[in-house]
XYZ file of C-alpha atoms in Angstrom:
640
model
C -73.074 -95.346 -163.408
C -74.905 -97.159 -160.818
C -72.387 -95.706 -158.103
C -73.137 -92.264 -159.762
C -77.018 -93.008 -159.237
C -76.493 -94.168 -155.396
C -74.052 -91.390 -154.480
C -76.957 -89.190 -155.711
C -79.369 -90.879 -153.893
C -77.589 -90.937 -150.222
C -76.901 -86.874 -151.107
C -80.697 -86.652 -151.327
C -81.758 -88.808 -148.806
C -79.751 -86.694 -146.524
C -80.982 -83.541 -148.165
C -84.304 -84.669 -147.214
C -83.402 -86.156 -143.735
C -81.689 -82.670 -143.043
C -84.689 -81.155 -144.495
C -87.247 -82.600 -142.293
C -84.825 -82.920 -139.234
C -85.171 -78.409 -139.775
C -88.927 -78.345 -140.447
C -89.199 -80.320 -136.935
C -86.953 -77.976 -135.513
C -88.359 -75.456 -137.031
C -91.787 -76.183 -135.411
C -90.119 -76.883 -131.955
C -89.008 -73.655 -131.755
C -91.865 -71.875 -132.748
C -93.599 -73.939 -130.338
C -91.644 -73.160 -127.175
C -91.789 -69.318 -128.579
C -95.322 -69.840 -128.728
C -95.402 -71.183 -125.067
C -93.069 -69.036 -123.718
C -95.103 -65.805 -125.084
C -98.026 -67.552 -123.203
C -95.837 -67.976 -120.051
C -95.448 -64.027 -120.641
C -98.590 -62.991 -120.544
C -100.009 -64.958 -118.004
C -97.253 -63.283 -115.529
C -97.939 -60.381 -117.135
C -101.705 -60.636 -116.810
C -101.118 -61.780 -112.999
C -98.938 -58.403 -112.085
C -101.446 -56.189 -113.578
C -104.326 -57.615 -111.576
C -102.511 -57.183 -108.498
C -100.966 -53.724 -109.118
C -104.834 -52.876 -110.062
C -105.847 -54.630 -106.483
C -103.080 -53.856 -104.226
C -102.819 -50.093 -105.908
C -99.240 -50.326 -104.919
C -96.448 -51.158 -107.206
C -93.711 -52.477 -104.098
C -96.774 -54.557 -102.739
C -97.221 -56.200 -106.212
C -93.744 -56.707 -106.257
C -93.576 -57.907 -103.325
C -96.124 -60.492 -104.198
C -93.766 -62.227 -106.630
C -90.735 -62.228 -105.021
C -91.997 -63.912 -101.701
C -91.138 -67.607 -102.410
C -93.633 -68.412 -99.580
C -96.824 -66.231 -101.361
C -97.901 -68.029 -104.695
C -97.412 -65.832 -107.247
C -96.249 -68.166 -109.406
C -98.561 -71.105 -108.672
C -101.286 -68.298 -110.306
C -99.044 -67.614 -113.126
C -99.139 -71.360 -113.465
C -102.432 -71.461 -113.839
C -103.551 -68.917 -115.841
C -100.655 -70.273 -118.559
C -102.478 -74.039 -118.713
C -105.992 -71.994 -119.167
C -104.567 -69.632 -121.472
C -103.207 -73.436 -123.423
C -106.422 -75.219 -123.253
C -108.630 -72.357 -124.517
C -106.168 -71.809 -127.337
C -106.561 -75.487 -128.321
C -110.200 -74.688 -128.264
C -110.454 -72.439 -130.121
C -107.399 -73.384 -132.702
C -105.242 -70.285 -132.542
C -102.085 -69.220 -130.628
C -102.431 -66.939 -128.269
C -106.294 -65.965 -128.994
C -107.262 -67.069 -125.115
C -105.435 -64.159 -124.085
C -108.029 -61.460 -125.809
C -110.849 -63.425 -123.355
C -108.981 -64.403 -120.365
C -107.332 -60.566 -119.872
C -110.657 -58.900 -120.102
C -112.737 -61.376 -117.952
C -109.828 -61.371 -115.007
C -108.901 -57.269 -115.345
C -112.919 -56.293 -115.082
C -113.210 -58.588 -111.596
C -109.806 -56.756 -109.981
C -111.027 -53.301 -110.695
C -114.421 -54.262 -109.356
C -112.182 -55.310 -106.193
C -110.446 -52.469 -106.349
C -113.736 -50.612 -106.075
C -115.811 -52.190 -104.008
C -113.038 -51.710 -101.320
C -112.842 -47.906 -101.678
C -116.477 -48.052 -100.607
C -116.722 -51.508 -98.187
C -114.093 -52.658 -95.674
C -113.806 -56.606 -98.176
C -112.285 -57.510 -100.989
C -114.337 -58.830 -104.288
C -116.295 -62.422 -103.447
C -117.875 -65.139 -105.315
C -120.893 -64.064 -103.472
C -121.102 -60.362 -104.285
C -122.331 -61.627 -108.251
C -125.396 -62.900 -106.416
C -126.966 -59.285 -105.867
C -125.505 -57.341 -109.118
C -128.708 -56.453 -109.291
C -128.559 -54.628 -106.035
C -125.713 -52.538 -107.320
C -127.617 -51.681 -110.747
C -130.793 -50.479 -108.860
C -128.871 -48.407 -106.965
C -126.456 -47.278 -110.022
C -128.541 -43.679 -110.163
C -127.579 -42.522 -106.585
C -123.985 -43.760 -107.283
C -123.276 -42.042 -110.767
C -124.950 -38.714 -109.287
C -122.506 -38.777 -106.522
C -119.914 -39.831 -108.575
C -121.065 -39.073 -112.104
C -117.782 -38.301 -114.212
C -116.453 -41.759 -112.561
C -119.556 -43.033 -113.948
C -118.814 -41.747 -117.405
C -115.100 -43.001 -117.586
C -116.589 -46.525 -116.365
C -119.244 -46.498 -118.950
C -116.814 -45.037 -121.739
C -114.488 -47.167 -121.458
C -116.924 -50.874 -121.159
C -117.639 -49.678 -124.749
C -114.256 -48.958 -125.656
C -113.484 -52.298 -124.177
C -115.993 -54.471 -126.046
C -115.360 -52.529 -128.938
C -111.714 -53.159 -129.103
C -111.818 -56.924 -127.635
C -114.431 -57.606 -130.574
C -112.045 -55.971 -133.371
C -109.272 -57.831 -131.673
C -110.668 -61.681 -131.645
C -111.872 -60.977 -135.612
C -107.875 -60.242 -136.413
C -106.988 -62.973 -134.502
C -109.196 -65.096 -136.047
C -107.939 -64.282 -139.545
C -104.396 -63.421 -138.760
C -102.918 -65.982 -135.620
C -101.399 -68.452 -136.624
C -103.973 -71.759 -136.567
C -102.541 -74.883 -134.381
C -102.689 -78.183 -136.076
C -105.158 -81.134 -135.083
C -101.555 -82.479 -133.180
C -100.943 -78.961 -131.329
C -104.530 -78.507 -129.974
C -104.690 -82.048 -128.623
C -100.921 -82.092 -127.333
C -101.979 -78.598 -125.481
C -105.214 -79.885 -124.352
C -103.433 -83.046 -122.964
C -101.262 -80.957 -121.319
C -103.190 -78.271 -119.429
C -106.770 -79.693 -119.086
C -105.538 -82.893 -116.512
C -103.101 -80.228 -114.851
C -106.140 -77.605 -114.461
C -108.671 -80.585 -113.107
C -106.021 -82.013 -110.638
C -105.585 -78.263 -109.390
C -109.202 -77.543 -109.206
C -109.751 -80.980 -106.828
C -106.897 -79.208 -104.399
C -108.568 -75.783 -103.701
C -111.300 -77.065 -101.467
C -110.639 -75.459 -98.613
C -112.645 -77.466 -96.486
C -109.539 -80.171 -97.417
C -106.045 -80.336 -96.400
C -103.911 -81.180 -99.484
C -100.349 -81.323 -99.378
C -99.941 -80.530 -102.686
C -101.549 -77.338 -102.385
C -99.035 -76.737 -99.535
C -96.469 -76.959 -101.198
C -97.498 -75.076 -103.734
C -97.580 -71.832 -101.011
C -101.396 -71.623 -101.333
C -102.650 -71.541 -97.909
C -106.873 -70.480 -97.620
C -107.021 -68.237 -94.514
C -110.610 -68.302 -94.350
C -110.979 -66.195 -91.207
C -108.915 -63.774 -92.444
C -110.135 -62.644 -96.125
C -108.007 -59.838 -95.935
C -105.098 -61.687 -95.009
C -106.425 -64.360 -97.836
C -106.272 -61.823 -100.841
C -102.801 -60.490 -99.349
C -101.373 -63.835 -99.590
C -102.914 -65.925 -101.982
C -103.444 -62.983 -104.440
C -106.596 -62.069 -105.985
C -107.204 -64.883 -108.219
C -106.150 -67.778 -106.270
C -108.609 -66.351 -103.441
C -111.535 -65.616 -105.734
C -111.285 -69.364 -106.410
C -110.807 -70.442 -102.629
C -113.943 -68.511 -102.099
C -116.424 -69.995 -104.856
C -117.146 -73.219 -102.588
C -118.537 -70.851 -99.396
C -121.779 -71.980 -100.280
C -121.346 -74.827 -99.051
C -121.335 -75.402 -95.286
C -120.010 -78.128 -93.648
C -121.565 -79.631 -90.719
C -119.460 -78.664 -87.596
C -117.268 -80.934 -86.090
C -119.354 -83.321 -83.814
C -122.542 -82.663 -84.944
C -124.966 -85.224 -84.721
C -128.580 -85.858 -82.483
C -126.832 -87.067 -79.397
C -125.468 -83.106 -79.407
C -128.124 -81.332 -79.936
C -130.016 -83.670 -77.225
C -127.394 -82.911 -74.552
C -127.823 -79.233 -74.462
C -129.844 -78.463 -71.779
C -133.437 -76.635 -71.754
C -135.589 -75.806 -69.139
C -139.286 -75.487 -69.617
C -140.724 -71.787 -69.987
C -143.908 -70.669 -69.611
C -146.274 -69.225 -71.291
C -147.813 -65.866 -72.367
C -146.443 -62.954 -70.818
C -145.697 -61.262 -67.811
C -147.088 -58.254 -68.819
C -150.763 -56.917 -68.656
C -151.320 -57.387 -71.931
C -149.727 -58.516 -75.205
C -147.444 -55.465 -75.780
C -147.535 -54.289 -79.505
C -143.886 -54.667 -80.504
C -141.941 -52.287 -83.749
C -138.428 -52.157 -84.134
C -136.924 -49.972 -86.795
C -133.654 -51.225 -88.343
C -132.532 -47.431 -89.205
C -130.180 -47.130 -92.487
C -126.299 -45.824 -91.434
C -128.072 -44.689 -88.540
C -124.395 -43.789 -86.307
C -123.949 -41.012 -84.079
C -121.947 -38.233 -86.120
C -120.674 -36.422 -82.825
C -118.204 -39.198 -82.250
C -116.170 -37.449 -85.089
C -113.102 -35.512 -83.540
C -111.702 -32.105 -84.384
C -115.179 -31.152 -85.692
C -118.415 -29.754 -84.620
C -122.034 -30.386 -84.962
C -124.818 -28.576 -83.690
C -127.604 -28.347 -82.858
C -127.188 -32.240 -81.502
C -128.389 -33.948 -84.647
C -129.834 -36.982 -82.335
C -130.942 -35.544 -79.011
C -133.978 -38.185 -78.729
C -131.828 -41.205 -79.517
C -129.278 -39.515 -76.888
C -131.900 -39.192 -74.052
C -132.935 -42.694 -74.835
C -130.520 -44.638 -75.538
C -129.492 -47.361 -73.883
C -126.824 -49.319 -75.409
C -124.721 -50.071 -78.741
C -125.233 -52.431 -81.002
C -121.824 -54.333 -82.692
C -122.741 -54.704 -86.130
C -121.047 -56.981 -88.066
C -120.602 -55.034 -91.197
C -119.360 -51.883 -92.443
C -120.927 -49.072 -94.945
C -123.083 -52.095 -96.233
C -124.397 -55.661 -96.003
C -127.159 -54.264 -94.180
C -128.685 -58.037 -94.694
C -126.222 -59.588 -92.837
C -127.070 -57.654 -89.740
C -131.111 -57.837 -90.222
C -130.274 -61.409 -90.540
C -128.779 -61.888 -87.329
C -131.493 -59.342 -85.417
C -134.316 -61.536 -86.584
C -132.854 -65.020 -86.201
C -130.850 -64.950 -83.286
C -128.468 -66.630 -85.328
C -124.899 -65.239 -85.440
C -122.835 -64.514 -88.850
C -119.506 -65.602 -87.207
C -120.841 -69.156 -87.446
C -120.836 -69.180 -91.396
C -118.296 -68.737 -94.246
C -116.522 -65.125 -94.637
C -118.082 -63.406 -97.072
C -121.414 -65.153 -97.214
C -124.291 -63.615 -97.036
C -127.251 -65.759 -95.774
C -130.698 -63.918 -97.874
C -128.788 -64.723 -100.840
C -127.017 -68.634 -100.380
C -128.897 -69.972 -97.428
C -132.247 -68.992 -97.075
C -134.274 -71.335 -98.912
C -136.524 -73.335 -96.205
C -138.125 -71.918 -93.498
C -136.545 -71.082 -90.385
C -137.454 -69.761 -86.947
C -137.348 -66.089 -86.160
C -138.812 -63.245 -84.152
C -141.616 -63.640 -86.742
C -142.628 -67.037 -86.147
C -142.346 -66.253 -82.394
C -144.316 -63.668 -82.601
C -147.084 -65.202 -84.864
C -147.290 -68.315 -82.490
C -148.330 -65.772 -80.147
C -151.139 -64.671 -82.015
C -149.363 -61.206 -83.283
C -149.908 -60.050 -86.403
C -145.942 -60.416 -87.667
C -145.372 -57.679 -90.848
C -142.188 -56.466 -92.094
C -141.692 -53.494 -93.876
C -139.598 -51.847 -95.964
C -140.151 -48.889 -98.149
C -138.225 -50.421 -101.347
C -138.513 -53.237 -104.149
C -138.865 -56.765 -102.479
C -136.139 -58.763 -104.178
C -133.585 -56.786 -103.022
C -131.493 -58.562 -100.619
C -133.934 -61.535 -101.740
C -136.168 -60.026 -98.850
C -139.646 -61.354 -100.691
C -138.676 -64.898 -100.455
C -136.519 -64.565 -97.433
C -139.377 -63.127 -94.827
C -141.635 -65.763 -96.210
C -139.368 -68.452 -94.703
C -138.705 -66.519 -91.624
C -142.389 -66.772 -91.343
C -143.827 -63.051 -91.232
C -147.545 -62.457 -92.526
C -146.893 -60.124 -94.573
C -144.268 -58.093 -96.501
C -145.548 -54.154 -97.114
C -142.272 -53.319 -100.201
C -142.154 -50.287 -102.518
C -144.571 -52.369 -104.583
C -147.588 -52.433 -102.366
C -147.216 -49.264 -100.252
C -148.656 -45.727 -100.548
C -146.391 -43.482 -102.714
C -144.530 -42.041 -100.364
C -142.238 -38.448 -99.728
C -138.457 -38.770 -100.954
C -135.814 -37.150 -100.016
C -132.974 -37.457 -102.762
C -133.837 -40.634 -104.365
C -135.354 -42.764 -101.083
C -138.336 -42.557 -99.120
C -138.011 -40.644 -95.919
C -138.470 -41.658 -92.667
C -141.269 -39.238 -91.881
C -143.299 -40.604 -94.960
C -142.112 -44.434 -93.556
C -143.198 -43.289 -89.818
C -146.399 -41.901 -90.649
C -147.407 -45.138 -92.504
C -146.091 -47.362 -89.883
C -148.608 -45.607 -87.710
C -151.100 -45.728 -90.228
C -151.054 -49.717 -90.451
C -150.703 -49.700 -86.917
C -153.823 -47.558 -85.901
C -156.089 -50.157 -88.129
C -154.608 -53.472 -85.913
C -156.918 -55.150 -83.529
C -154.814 -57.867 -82.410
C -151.043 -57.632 -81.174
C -148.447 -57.041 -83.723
C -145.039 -57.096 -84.474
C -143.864 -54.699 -86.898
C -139.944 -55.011 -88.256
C -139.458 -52.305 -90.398
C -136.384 -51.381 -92.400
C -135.907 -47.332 -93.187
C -133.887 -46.057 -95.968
C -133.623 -42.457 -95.717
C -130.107 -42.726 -94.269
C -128.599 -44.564 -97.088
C -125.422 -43.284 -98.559
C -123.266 -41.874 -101.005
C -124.162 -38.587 -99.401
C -124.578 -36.263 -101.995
C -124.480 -32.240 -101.630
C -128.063 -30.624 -102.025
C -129.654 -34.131 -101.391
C -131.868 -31.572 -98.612
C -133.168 -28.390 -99.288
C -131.666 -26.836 -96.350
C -128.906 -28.705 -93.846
C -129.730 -27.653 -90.488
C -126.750 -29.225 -88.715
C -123.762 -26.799 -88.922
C -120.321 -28.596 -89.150
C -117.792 -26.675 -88.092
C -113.637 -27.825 -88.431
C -110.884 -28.018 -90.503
C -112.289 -30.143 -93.303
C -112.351 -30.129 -96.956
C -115.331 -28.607 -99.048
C -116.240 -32.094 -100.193
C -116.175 -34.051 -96.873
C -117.854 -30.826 -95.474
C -120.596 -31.317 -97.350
C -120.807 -35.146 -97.396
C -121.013 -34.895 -93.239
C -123.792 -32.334 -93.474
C -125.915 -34.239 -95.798
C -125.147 -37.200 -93.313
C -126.322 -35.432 -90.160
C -129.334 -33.673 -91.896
C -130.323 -37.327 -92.319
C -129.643 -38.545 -88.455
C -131.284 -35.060 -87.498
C -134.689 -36.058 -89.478
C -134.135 -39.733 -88.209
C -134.408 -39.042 -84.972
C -137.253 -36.517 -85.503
C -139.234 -39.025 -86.493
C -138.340 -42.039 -83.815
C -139.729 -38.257 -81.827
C -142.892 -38.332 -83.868
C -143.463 -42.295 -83.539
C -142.771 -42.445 -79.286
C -145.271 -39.424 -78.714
C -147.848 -41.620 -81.304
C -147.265 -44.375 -78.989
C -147.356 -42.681 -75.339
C -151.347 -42.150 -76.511
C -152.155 -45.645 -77.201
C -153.375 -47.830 -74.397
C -151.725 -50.803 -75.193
C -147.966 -51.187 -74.214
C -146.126 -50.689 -77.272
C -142.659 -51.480 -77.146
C -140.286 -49.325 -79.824
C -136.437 -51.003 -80.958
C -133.988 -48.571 -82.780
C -130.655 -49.228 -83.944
C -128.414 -48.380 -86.401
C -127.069 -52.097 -89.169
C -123.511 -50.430 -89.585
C -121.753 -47.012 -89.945
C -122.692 -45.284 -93.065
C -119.933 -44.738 -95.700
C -118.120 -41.685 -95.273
C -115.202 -42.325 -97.004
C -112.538 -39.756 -96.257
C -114.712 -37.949 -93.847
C -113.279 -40.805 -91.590
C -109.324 -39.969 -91.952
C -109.824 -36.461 -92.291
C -111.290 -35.840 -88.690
C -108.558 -38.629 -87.671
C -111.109 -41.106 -86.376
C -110.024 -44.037 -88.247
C -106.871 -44.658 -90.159
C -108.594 -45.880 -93.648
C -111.811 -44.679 -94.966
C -113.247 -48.707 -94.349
C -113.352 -50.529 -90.753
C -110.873 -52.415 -89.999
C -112.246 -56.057 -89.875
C -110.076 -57.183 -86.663
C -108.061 -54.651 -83.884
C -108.018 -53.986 -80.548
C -111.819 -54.279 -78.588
C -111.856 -50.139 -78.265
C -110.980 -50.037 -82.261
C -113.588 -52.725 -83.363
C -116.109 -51.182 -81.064
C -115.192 -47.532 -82.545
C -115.555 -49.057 -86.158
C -118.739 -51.069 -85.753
C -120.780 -49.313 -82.760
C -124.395 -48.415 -83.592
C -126.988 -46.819 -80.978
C -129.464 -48.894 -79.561
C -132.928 -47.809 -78.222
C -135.317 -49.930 -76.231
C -137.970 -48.537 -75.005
C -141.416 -49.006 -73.632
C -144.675 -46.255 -73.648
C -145.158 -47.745 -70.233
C -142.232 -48.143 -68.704
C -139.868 -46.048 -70.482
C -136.062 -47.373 -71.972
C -134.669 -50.374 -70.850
C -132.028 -49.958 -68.651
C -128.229 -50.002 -69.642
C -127.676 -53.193 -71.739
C -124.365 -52.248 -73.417
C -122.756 -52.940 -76.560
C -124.265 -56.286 -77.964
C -124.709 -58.376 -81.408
C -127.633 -58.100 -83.460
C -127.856 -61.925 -82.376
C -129.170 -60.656 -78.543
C -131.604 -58.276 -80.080
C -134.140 -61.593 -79.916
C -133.074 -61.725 -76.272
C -133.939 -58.035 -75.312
C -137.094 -57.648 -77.090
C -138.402 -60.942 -76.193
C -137.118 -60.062 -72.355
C -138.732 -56.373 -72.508
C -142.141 -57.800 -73.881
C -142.409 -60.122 -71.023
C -141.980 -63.296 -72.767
C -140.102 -66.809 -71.920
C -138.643 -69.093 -74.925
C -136.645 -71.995 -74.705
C -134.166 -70.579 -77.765
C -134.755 -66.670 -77.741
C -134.753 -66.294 -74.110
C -133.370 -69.710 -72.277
C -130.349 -70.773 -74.595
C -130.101 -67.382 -75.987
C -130.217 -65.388 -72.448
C -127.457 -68.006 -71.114
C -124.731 -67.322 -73.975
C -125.427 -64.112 -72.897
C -124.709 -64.164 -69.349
C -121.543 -65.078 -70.854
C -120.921 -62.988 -73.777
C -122.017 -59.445 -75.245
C -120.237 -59.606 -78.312
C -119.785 -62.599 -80.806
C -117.729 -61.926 -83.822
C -115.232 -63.632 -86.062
C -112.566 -62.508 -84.759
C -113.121 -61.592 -81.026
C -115.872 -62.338 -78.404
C -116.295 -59.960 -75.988
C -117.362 -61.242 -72.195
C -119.938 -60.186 -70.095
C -116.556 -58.422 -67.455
C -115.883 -56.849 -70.461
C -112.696 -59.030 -71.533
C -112.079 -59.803 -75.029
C -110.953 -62.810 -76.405
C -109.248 -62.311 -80.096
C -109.404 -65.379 -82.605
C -111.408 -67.193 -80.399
C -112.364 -69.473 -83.113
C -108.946 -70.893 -83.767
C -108.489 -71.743 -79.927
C -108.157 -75.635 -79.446
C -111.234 -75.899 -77.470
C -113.608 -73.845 -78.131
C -115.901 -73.048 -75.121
C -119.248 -75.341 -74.653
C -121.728 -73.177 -74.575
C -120.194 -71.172 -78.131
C -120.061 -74.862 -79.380
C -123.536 -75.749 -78.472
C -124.791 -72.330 -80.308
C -122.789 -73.318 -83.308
C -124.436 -76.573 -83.203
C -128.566 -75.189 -82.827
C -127.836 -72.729 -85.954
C -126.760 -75.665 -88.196
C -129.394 -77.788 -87.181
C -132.013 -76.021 -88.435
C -130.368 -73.858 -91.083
C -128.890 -76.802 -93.250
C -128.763 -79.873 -90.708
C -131.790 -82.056 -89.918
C -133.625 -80.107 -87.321
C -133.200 -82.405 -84.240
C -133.602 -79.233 -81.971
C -137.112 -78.844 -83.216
C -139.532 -79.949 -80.480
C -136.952 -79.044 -77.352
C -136.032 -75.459 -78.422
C -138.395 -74.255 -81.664
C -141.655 -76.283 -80.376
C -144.045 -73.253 -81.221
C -142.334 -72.807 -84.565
C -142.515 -76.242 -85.328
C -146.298 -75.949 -84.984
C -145.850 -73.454 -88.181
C -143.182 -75.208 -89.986
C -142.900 -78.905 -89.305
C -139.735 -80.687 -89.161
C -138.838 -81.138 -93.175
C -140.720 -78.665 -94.293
């Protein structure tokens, strides 16, 4: 009997044994189903945000099939965050209803913004969303069944992602205390360890091997390589600049300075007002169409020279920044964009200059003062006053903007009632784009070529615009041959205005963006702006060229009469040297350009010792104060 009894027993034990050796099998395998199916969508989630990107199905192949591009580093990645949010949240799989919305919305947004702009989607660009939402009227009329799909389908979206996360929550299958932490202690030290390795400020090895390389002076290059993800990430530390190698007071102190004098070598304290004119370009350039009447024959009998902007269709910030600094762009992160990260002291400018002087130093601009961040910013570039939407007359519009006549005619205005000197920087924004048919009651400018309707109608709105642009530069020049006073007027154009397919279907550029590196006669094709300086007294300047918005400080300070250790002394011998400074190619006085100059072993002293005075006193400690910025230090002390 007994035998009976342990026979049974061993046949049960190993019932049970075999029992619970299945359940643990059991839950093994539905484990690494589990994980694979989260393997799956990450690389699924990966493909679709570069198809949406690239817009090309053998490029997003491409992408994963390259063992030297790291595709699967970022499906790597997205699997451990699609594990630790699961053990979060205590369901399989329920990450993926968050993570697929909040990485598909960014990649269309890329996908968009480079229709329209020449860059991919940055870190940066979420600082001035609301940029983009005040100007969300002008875009949806331009665009407006776009707008309604866009619109249509956010609600659909929410709509279906909230109906979607309340199944999930009652039907997924819930992880066990074990699961969540054996996830979390999986994927969370992973995640951290990777997150350390994408400064790319730091070499890693690791990340090396892993194929992710940052080219940060190539973004286009960056997103082409790395992918969109992994170079969204690479991009979130470009707020923070690094000092340049050997930076430090003995530097600064050996850059040499020679002592200027002071006042001017005019008559008189010359009244000084430079326009910054919206997408102001010269249409004619266009080939295999027409335009006449000449929609700029003013700015054509006065110009004198080019400006290089360093943007495209936008970022008219970046440009403005460079015009009233002196400082150049090509010195700070790709992508950044100084009013928004950088600007948060003061810092010397034309304004400051200006005001040590004893000008008057106003800016304005005929729309709401925080966009661009231009309220806080021109109080730390030191102007008196800002004149916005919010403190000037109503004023005429044509389309949705205030025109240039109404902006001219106050301009004057303010003008007329100054007794003492002033310096005016003014901003227009007439010529800003989409440009919509009917946006004038009549277009004057007859296009003539072989052109679609559409782009027909886009160019015409766009020369009506440079037509009543120049009209009113007209209107301000005869104002100021009256005056007494010398009164010294600056036009010129922050970028070429956004013409989309206008662009390839005349054959002047290959892609409806600039390119963002090429040959010298492409860049200057893509990025030339007219430049007027010119005098009541003396009449324009003669030929300067094509220059950066950096020199602007140089020729306005030169054509007033004035001497400054920065703005005229370092500043005037950079540009005996150079005419053009840009990321990607300088440009030389002869006229030779020098591509990737910034990669170059040695890069040349005098490029070096500019890098060096814009660090100082934009985020170093302002050892160049008393040598180069002495009358702005008098307004803004050293660690103010």
């Amino acid at each position: 009997m007994a035998s009976i009894d342990s026979a049974a027993a061993r046949r049960s034990q190993a019932y049970v044994d075999r029992s619970g050796s299945s359940v643990r099998s059991a839950k093994t395998l539905a484990g690494t189903r589990s994980a694979f199916l989260s393997l799956f969508i990450a690389a699924a989630l990966v493909f679709a945000i570069e198809l949406i990107v690239r817009q090309s199905i053998a490029d997003t192949v491409a992408y994963f099939i390259d063992p030297m591009r790291p595709a699967w580093t970022t499906v790597a990645a997205f699997f451990l965050v699609l594990l630790a949010i699961d053990a979060l949240f205590g369901r399989e799989h329920k990450a993926g209803l968050l993570v697929v919305p909040l990485a598909v919305l960014p990649a269309f947004v890329c996908q968009q913004k480079q229709v329209f702009l020449s860059d991919p989607l940055y870190p940066t660009d979420f600082l001035f969303g609301r940029q983009i939402m005040e100007l969300m009227p002008v875009l949806v009329k331009d665009r407006p069944w776009t707008a309604f799909g866009v619109v249509l389908g956010l609600i659909a979206m929410v709509a279906v992602i909230g109906l979607l996360l309340r199944y999930a929550w009652r039907n997924f299958p819930k992880l066990t205390r074990k699961e969540r932490i054996v996830r979390a202690a999986f994927a969370l030290p992973l995640l951290i360890a990777f997150w350390q390795i994408m400064d790319y400020n730091q070499f890693s090895w690791i990340r090396d091997r892993l194929r992710v390389i940052p080219i940060m002076w190539d973004q286009t290059e960056n997103y082409r390589h790395n992918g969109f993800a992994l170079a969204f990430a690479i991009n979130l530390p470009m707020a923070n600049v690094n000092a340049p190698a050997g930076y430090m007071a003995d530097a600064i102190d050996r850059i040499p300075v020679k002592p200027t004098p002071a006042g001017t070598t005019h008559r008189g304290k010359p009244d000084v007002i430079v326009l910054m004119s919206e997408s102001f370009w010269d249409p004619t350039r266009l080939p295999n169409v027409k335009l006449s009447p000449d929609p700029m024959p003013t700015v054509r009998e006065m110009q004198v020279g080019n400006v290089f902007s360093p943007e495209f269709g936008g970022m008219t910030a970046n440009v403005e920044f460079e015009a009233l600094t002196g400082f150049s762009n090509a010195f700070l992160p790709y992508g950044s964009i100084p009013y928004q990260q950088y600007i948060r002291n003061p810092i010397p400018s034309l304004a400051t200059f200006f005001r040590s002087e004893g000008y008057v130093s106003r800016a304005i601009h005929p729309f709401q003062g925080w966009f661009w961040n231009r309220t806080a910013v021109y109080k730390a570039f030191g102007f008196d006053t800002f004149r916005s939407e919010e403190n000037l007359p109503v004023m005429q519009k044509r389309g949705i903007f205030a025109s240039d006549e109404a902006l001219t005619k106050e301009i004057m205005r303010q003008a007329d009632a100054m007794e003492d000197p002033f310096f005016f920087f003014t901003v227009t924004l007439q010529g800003h784009g989409p440009y919509e048919p009917n946006r004038y009651a009549k277009n004057t400018i007859k296009v003539e070529g072989n052109l679609p309707e559409s782009d027909r109608q886009v160019l015409a709105t766009y020369a009506q615009g440079i037509k009543e642009a120049d009209d009113s530069l007209k209107m301000l020049m005869d104002w100021a041959k009256n005056r007494d006073r010398e009164t010294i007027i600056v036009l010129f154009g922050d970028h070429l205005p956004p013409l989309n397919t206008v662009y390839t279907n005349t054959g002047y550029m290959n892609d409806v963006t600039a390119s963002r590196k090429g040959t010298k006669e492409q860049m200057k094709a893509q990025h030339e702006t007219p430049l007027v300086v010119w005098s009541n007294k003396t009449g324009p300047k003669k030929n300067i060229g094509t220059i950066s918005p950096a020199f602007l400080s140089y020729q306005i300070l030169k054509q007033a009469g004035y001497e400054h250790p920065y703005y005229t002394g370092f500043l005037g011998k950079v540009y005996d040297q150079y005419r053009i400074l840009d990321r990607y190619m300088v440009v030389r006085k002869n006229g030779k350009d020098i591509a990737e100059w910034s990669r170059q072993p040695k890069i040349p002293a005098s490029l070096r010792d500019y890098r060096f005075l814009q660090h100082d006193m934009m985020f170093g400690k302002r050892y160049s104060t008393e040598r180069f910025f002495k009358s702005h230090a008098e307004l803004f002390p050293v660690g103010s």
